[in-house]
GROMACS .gro file of C-alpha atoms in nm:
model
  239
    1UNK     CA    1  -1.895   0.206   2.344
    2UNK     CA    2  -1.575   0.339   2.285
    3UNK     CA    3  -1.567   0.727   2.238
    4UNK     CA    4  -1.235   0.965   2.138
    5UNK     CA    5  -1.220   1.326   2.129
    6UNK     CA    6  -0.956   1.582   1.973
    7UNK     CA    7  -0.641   1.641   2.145
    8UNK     CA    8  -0.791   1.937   2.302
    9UNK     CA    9  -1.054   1.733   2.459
   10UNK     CA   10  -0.766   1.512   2.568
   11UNK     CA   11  -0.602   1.813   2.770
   12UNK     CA   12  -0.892   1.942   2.883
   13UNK     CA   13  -1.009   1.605   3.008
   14UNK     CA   14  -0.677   1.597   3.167
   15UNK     CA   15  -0.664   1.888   3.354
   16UNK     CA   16  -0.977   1.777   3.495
   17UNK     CA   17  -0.891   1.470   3.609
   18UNK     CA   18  -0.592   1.572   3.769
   19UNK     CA   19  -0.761   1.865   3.952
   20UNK     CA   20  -1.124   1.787   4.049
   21UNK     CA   21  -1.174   1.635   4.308
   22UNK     CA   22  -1.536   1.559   4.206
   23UNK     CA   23  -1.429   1.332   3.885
   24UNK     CA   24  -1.163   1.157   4.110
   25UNK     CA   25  -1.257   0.861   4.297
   26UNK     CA   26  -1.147   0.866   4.721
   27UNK     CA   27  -0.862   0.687   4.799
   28UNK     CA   28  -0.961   0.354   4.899
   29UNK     CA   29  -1.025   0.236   5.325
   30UNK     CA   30  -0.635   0.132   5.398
   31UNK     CA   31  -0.419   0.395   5.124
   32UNK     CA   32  -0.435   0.699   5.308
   33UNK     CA   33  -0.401   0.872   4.974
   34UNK     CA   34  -0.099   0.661   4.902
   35UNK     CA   35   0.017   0.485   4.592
   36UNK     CA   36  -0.161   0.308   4.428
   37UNK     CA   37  -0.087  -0.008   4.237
   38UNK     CA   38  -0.384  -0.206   4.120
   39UNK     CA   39  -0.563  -0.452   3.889
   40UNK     CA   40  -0.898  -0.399   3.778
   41UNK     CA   41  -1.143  -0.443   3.465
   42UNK     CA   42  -1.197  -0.145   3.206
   43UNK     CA   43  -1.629  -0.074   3.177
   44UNK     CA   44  -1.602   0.211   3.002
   45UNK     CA   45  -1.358   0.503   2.805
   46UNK     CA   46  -1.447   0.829   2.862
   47UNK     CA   47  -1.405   1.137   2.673
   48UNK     CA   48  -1.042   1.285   2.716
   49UNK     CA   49  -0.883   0.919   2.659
   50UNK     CA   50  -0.997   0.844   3.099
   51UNK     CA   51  -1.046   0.521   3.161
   52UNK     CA   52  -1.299   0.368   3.400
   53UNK     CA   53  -1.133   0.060   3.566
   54UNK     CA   54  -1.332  -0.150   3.826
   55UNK     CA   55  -1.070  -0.288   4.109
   56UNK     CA   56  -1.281  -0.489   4.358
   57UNK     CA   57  -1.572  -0.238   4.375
   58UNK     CA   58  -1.332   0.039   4.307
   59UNK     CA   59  -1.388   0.290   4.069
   60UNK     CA   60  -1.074   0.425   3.948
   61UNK     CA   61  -1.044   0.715   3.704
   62UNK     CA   62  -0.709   0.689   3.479
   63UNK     CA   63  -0.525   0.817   3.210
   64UNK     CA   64  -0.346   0.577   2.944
   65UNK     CA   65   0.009   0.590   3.030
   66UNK     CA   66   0.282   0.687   2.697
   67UNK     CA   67   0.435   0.315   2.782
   68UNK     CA   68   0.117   0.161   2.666
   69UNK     CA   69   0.101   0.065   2.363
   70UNK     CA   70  -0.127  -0.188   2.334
   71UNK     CA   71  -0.461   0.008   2.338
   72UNK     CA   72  -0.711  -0.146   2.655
   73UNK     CA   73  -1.082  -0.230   2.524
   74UNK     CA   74  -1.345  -0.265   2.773
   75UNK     CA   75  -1.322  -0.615   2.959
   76UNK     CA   76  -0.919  -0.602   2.980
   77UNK     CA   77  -0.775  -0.630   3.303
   78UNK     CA   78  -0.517  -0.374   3.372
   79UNK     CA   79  -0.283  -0.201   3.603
   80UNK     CA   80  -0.337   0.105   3.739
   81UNK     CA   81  -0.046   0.286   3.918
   82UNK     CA   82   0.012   0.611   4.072
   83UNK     CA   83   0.153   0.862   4.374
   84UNK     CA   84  -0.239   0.926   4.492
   85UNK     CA   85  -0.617   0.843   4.403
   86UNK     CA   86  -0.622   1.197   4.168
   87UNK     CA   87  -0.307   1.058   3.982
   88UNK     CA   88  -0.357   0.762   3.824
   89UNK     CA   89  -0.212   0.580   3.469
   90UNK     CA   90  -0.295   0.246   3.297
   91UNK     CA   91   0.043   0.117   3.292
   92UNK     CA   92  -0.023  -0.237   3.137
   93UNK     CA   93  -0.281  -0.439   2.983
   94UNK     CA   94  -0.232  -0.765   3.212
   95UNK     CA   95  -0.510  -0.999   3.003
   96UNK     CA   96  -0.742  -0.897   2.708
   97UNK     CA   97  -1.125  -1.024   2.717
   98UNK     CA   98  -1.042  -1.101   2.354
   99UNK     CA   99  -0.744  -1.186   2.292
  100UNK     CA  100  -0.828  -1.282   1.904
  101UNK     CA  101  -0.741  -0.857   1.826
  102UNK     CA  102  -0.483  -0.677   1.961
  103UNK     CA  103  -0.420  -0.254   1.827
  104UNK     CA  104  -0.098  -0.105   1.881
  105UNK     CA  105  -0.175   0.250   1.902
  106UNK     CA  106  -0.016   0.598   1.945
  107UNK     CA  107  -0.169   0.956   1.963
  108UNK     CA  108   0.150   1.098   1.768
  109UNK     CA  109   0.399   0.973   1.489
  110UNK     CA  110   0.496   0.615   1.571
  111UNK     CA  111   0.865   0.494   1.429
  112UNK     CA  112   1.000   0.122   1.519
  113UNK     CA  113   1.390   0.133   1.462
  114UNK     CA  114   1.694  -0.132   1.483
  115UNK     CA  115   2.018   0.036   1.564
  116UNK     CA  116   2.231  -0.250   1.407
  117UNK     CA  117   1.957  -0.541   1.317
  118UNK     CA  118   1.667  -0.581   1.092
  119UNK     CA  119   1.297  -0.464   1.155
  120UNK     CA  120   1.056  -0.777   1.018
  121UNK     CA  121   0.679  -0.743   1.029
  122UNK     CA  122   0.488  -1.104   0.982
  123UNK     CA  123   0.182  -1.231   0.976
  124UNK     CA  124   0.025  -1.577   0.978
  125UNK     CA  125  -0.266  -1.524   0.718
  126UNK     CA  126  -0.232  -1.177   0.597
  127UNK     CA  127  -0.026  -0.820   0.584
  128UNK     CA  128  -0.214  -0.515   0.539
  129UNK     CA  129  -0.066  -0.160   0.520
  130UNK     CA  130  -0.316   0.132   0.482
  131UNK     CA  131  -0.208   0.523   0.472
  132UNK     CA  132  -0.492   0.705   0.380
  133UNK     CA  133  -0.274   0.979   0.232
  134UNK     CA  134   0.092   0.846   0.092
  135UNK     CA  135   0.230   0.503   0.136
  136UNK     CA  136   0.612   0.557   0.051
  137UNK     CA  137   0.944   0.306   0.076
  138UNK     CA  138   1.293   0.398   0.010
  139UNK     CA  139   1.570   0.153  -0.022
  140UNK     CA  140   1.834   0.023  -0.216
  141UNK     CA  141   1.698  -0.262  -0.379
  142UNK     CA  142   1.360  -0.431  -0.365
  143UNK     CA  143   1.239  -0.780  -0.387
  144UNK     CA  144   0.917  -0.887  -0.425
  145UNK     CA  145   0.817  -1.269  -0.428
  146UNK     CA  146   0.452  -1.362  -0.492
  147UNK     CA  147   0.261  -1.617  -0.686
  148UNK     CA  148   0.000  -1.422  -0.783
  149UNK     CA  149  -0.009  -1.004  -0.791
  150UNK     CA  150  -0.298  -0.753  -0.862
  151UNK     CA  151  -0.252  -0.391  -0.879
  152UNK     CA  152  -0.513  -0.118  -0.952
  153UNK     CA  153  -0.359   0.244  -0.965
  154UNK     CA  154  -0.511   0.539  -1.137
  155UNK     CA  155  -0.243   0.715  -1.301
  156UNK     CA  156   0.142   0.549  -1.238
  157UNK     CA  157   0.462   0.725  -1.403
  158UNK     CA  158   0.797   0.496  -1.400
  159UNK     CA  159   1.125   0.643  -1.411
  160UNK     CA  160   1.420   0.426  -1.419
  161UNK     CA  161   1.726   0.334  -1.618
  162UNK     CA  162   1.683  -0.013  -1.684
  163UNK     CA  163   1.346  -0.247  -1.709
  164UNK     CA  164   1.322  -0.631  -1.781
  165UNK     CA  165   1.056  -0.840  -1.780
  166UNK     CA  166   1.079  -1.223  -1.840
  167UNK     CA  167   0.730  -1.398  -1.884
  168UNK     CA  168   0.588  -1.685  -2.060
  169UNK     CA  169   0.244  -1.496  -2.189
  170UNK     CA  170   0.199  -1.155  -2.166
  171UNK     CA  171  -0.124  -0.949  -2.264
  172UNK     CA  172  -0.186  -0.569  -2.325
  173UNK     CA  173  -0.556  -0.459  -2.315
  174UNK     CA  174  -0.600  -0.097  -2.355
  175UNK     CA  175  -0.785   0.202  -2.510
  176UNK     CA  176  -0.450   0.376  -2.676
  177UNK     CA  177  -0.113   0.252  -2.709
  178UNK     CA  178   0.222   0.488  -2.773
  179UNK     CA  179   0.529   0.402  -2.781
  180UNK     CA  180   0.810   0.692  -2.799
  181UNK     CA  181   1.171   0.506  -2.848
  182UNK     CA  182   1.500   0.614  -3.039
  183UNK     CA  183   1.567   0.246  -3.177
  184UNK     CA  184   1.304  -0.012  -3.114
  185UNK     CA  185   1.403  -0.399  -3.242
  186UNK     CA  186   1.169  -0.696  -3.202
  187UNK     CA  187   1.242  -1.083  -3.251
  188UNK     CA  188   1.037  -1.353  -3.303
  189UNK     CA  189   0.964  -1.717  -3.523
  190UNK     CA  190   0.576  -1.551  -3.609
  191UNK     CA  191   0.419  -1.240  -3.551
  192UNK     CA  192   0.003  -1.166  -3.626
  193UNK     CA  193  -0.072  -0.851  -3.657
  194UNK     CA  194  -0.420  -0.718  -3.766
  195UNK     CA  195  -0.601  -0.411  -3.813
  196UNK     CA  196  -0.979  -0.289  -3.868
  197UNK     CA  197  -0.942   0.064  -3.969
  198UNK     CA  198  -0.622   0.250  -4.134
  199UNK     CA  199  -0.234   0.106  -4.114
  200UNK     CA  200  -0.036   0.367  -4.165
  201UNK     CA  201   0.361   0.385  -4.186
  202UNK     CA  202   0.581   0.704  -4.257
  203UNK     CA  203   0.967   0.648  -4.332
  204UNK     CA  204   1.267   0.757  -4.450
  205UNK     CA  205   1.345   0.393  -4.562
  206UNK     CA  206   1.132   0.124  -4.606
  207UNK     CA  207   1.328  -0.266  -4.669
  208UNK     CA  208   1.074  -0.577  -4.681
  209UNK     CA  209   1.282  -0.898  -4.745
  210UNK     CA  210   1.106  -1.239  -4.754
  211UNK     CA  211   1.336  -1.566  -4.807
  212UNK     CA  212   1.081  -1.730  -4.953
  213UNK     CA  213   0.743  -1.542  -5.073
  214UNK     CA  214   0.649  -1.170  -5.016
  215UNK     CA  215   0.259  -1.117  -5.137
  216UNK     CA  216   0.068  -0.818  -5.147
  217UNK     CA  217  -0.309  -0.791  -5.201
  218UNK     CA  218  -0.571  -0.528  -5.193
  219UNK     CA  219  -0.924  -0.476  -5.366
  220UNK     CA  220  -0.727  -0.184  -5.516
  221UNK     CA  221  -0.321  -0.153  -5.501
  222UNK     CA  222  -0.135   0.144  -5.572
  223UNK     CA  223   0.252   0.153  -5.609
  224UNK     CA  224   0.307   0.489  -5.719
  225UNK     CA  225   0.673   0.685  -5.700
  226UNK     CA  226   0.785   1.038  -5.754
  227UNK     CA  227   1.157   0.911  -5.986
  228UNK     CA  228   1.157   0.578  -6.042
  229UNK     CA  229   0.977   0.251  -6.005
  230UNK     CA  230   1.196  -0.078  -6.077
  231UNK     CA  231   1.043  -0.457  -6.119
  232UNK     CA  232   1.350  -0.716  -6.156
  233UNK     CA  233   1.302  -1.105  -6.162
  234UNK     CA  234   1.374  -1.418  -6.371
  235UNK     CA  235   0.942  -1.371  -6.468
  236UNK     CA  236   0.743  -1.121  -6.446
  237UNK     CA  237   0.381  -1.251  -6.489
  238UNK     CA  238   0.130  -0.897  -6.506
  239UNK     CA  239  -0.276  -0.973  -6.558
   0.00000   0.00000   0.00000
């Protein structure tokens, strides 16, 4: 079982390990109390981030070193370096007991830079990118090429200067649609539009031309004007 503390823990656990002499393990038959440079298996994490490693009956007591990135899970083999048996740092994960998962990890803020190159992350079946509080990307343009897209977002507000979409069907399912635009033009050979309850439409103008019929029917019609009201054509068939 893997356990992790607070960073407190961490530099109290520390402390500890650096200064009792209890928690450390004796210097092996042979160091003296020297360096020590070793590979051994991980059996268990402590609390404080210590790791147990088991060097050929050894018991040695560690800290992760900063270097290590790749976080050790019990079974690894490592290397564990250091001046003396009471200072000792996993250096390097030499082999993973499964090598199938791998976790890059950091206590702190973690940035991967390229002075003068590109940064590319890949992956052979999938890319996943989780920030529990803000996920945020600035650049200068953005390209995005998928062949098929889902998005679920709560509430979304667009600001931009410029948006075109080309598509070959598009559909709009929604509660309440408003549209707030200074000119708004639409083309197209036929256009459908039906409506259960009230159509309403306020103007200051209001042009219908049809090039070949223009019908109007109602159970009851009402053409009513406040001046004038003006019926011109060839016929004029009424009843």
């Amino acid at each position: 079982m893997t356990i992790r503390n607070t960073a407190s823990d961490a530099t109290s656990a520390r402390g500890d390990i650096r200064s009792s002499s209890a928690a450390a393990p004796r210097p092996a038959p042979g160091t003296g109390g020297g360096v020590v440079n070793a590979l051994g298996t991980v059996t268990a994490i402590l609390p404080g981030g210590i790791h147990s490693v088991d060097s050929d009956g050894r018991v040695l007591r560690c800290l992760r070193a900063a270097s290590c990135l790749l976080r050790p899970e019990i079974g690894d083999t490592v290397l564990v370096t250091g001046p003396d048996a009471q200072r000792l740092y996993l250096t390097a994960v030499a082999e993973q007991a499964d090598a199938g998962a791998a976790h890059i990890e950091v206590a702190g803020d973690l940035t991967l830079a390229s002075q003068r190159g590109a940064v590319r992350l890949q992956g052979a079946t999938e890319l996943q990118l989780s920030g529990p509080q803000a996920l945020r990307m600035d650049t200068a343009q953005l390209h995005l090429n998928a062949q098929a897209a889902e998005c679920q977002v709560g509430h979304m507000s667009y600001q931009g200067v410029e948006a075109r979409a080309t598509v070959l069907n598009m559909r709009i399912v929604g509660r309440v649609y408003e549209a707030v635009v200074d000119r708004l033009v639409q083309l197209s050979k036929s256009a459908f539009r039906m409506t259960e309850g009230v159509d309403q439409v306020h103007a200051g103008q209001i042009d219908y031309k049809a090039s070949e019929m223009a019908r109007v029917h109602g159970r009851n019609t009402v053409v009513t004007a406040q001046d004038l009201i003006k019926a011109d054509a060839k016929q004029i068939h009424m009843g």
